[in-house]
PDB file of C-alpha atoms in Angstrom:
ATOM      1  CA  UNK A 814      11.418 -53.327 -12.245  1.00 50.00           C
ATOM      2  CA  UNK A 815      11.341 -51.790  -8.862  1.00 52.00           C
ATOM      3  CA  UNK A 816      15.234 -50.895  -8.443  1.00 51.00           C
ATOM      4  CA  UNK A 817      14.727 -48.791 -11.999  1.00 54.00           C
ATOM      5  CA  UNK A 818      11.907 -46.990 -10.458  1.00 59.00           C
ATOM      6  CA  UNK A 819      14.276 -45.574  -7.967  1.00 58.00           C
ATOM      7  CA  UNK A 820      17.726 -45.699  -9.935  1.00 60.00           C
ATOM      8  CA  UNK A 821      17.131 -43.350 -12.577  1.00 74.00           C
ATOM      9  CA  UNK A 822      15.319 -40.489 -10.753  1.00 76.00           C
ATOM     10  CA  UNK A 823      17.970 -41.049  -7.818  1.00 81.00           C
ATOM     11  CA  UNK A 824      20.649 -40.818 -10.102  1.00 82.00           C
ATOM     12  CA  UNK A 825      19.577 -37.423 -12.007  1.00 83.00           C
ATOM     13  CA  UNK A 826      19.327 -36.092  -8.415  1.00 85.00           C
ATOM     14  CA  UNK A 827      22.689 -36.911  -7.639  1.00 88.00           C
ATOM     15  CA  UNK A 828      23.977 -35.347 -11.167  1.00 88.00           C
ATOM     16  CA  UNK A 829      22.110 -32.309 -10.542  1.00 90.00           C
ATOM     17  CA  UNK A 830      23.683 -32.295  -7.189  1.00 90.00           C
ATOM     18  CA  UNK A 831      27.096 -32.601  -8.584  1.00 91.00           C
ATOM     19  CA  UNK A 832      26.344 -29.926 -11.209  1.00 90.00           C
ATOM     20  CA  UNK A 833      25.155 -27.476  -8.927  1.00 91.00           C
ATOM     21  CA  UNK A 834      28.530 -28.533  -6.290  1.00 90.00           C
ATOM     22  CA  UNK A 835      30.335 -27.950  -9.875  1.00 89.00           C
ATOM     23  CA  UNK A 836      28.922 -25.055 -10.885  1.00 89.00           C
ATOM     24  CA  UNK A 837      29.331 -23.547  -7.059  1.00 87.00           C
ATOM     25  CA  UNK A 838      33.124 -24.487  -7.101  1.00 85.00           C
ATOM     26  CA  UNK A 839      34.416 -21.389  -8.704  1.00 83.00           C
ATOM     27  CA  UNK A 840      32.775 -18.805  -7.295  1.00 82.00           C
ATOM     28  CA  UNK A 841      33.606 -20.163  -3.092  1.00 81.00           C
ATOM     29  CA  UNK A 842      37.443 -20.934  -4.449  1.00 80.00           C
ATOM     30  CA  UNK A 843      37.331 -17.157  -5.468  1.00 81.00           C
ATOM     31  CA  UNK A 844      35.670 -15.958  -2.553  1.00 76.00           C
ATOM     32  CA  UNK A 845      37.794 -17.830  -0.080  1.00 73.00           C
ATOM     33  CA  UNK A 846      40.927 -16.514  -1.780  1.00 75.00           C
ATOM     34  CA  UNK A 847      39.441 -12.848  -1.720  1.00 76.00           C
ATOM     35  CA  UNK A 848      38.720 -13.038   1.933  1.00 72.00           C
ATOM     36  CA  UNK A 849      41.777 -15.357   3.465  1.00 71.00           C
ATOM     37  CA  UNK A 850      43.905 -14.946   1.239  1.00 72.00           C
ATOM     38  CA  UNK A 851      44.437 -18.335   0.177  1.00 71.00           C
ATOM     39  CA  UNK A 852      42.266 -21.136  -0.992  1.00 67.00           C
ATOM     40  CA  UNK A 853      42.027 -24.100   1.606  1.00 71.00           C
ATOM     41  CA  UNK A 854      38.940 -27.054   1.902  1.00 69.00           C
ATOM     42  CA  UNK A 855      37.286 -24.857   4.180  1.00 68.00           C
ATOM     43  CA  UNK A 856      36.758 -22.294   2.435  1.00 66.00           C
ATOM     44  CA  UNK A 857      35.479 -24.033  -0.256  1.00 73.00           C
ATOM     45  CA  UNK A 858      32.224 -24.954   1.808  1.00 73.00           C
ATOM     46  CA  UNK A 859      30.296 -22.791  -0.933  1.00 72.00           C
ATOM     47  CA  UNK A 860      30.514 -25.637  -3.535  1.00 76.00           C
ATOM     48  CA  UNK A 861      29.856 -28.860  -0.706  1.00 81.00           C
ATOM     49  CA  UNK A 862      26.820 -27.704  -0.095  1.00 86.00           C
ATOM     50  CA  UNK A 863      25.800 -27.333  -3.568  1.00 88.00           C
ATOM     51  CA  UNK A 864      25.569 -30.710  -3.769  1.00 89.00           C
ATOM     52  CA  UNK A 865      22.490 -31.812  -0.941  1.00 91.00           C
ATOM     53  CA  UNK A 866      21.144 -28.651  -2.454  1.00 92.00           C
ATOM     54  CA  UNK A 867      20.880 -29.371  -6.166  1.00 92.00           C
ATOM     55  CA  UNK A 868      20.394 -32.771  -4.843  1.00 92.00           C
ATOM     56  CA  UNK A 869      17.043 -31.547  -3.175  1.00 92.00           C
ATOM     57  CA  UNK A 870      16.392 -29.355  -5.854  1.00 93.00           C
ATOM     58  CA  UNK A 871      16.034 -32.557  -8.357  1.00 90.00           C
ATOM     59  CA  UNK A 872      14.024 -34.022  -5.600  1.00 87.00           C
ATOM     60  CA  UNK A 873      11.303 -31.080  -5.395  1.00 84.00           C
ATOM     61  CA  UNK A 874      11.083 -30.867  -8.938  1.00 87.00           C
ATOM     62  CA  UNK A 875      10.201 -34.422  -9.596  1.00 81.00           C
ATOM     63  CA  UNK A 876       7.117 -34.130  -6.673  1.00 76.00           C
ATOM     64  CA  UNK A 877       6.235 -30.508  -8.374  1.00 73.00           C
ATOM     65  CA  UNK A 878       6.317 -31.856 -11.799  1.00 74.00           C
ATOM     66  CA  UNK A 879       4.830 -35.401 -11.616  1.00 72.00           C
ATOM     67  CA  UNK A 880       5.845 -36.966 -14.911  1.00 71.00           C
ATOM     68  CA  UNK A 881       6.851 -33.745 -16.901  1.00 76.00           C
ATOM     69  CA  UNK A 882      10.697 -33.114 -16.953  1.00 80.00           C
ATOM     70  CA  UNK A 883      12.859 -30.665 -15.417  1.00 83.00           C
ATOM     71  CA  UNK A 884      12.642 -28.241 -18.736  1.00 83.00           C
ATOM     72  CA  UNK A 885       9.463 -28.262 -18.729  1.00 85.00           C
ATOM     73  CA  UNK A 886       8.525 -26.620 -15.547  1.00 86.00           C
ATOM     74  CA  UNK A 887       7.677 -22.918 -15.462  1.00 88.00           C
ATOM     75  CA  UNK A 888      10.398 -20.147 -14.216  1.00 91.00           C
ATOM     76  CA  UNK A 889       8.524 -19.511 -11.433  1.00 92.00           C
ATOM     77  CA  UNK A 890       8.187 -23.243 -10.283  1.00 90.00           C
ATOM     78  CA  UNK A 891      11.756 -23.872 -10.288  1.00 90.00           C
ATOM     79  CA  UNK A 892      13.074 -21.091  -8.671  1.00 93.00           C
ATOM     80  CA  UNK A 893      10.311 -22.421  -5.954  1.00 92.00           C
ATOM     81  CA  UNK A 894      11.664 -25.198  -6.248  1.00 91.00           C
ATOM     82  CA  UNK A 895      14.812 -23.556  -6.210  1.00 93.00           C
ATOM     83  CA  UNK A 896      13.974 -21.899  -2.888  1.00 94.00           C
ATOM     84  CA  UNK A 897      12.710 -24.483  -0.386  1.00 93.00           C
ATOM     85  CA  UNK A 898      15.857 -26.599  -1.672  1.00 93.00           C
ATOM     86  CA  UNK A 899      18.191 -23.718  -0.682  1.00 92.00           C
ATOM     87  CA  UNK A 900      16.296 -22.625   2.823  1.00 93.00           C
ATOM     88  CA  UNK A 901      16.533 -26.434   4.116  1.00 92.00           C
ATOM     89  CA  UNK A 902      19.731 -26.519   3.709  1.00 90.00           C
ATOM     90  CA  UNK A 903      20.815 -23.235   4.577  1.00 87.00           C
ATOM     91  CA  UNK A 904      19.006 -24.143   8.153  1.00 88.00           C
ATOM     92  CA  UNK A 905      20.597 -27.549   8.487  1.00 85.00           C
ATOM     93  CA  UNK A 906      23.400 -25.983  10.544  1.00 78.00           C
ATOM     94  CA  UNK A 907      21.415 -24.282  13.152  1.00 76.00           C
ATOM     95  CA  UNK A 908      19.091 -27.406  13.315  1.00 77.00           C
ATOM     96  CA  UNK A 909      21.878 -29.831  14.015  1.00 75.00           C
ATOM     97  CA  UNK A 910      23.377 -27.228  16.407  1.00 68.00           C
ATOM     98  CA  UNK A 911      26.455 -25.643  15.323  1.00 57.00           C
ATOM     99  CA  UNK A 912      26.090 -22.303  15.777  1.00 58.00           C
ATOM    100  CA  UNK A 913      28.356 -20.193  16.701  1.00 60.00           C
ATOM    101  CA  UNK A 914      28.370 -17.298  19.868  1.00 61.00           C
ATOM    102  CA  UNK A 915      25.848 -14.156  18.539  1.00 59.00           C
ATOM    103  CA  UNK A 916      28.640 -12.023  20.059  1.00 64.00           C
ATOM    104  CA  UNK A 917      27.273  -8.461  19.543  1.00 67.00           C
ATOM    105  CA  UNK A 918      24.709  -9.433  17.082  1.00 67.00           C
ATOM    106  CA  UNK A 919      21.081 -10.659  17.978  1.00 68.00           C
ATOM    107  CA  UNK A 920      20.668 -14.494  17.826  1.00 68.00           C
ATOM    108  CA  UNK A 921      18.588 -14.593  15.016  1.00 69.00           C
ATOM    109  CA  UNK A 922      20.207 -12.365  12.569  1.00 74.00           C
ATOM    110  CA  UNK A 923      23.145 -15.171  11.217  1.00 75.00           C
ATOM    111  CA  UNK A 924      20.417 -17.954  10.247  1.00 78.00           C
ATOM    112  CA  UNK A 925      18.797 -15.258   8.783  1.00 84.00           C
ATOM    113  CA  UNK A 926      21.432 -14.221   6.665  1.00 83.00           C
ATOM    114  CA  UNK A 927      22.855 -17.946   5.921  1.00 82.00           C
ATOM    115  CA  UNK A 928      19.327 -19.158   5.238  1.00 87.00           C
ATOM    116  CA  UNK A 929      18.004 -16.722   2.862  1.00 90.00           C
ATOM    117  CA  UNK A 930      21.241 -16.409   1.263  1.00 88.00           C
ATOM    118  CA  UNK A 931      21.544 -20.048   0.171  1.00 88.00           C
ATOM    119  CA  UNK A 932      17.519 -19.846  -0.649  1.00 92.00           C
ATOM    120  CA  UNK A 933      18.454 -16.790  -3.154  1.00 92.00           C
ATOM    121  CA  UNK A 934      21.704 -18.570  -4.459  1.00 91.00           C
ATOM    122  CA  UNK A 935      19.315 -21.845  -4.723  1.00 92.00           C
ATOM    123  CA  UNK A 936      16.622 -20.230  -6.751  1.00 94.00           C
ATOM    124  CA  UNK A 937      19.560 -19.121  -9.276  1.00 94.00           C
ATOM    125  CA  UNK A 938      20.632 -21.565  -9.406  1.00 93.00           C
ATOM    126  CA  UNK A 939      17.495 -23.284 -10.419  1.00 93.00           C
ATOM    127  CA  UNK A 940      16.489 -21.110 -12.964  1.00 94.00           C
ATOM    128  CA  UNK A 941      19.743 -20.934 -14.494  1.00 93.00           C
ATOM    129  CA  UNK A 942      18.987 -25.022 -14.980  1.00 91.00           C
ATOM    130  CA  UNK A 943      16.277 -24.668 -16.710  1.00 90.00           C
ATOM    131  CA  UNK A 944      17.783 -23.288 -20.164  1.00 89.00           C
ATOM    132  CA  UNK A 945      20.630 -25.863 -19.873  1.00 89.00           C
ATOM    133  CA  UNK A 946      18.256 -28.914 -19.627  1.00 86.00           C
ATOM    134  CA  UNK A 947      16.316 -27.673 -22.334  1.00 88.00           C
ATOM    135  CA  UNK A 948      19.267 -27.392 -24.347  1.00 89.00           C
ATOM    136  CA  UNK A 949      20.146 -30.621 -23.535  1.00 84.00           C
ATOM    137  CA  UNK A 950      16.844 -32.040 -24.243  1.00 84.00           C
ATOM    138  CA  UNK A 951      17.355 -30.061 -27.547  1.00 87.00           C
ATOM    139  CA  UNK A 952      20.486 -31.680 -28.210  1.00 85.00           C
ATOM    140  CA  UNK A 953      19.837 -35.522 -27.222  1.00 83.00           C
ATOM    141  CA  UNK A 954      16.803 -35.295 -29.425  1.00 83.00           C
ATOM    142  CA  UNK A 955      18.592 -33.968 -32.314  1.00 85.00           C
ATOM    143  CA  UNK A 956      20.891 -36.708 -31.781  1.00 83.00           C
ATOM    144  CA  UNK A 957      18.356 -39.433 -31.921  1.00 79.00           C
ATOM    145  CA  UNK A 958      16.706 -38.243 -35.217  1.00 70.00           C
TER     146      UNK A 958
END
């Protein structure tokens, strides 16, 4: 009974995860080949870290909601929700250390930049989720009547 307390909300983490690193793909092979001029696994980092993020995302929703599920949360709540997810990981870099020379910019501006990007990307992201697991909802419920 324990193990399926954990396995199931675990597991729609991770496939939220893997939707959002889905979802993500695109978009970072496009904008790698825009800017290099070729598509290589670095430049794809875009869609890696949609994965911890949607991953997190799932994770905040499920405190923020209690028992209610992810379609029914308010706009607003995900793209909180959304948010935080997107701002913890966008500082992960700069927390673990790798950041690069400022050069002839001030320190703080890159975090900055990095952080509230993936925050606004994150949120997005999160509301964009809502109408596809209410559709989904929708659709497995139609299936079981």
């Amino acid at each position: 009974r324990i193990m399926g307390t954990w396995v199931t909300p675990f597991s729609r983490a991770a496939l939220m995860g893997f939707c959002w690193a889905a979802a993500w793909l695109l978009p970072s092979m496009i904008g790698g080949s825009i800017r290099h001029g070729e598509v290589e696994p670095q430049h794809i980092g875009g869609a890696l870290a949609g994965l911890p993020s949607g991953f997190l995302f799932a994770f905040f929703t499920g405190i923020a909601s209690g028992r209610r599920r992810l379609g029914d949360l308010s706009i607003a709540r995900a793209a909180a929700c959304g948010a935080v997810s997107g701002a913890i990981i966008g500082m992960l870099p700069w927390l673990i250390g790798s950041q690069h020379a400022p050069g002839d910019r001030p320190l703080w501006l890159l975090p900055a930049v990095v952080t509230g990007s993936m925050a606004a990307l994150c949120a997005v992201s999160a509301v964009v989720s809502l109408p596809v697991a209410r559709w989904f909802r929708r659709q497995t419920e139609s299936a079981m009547t």
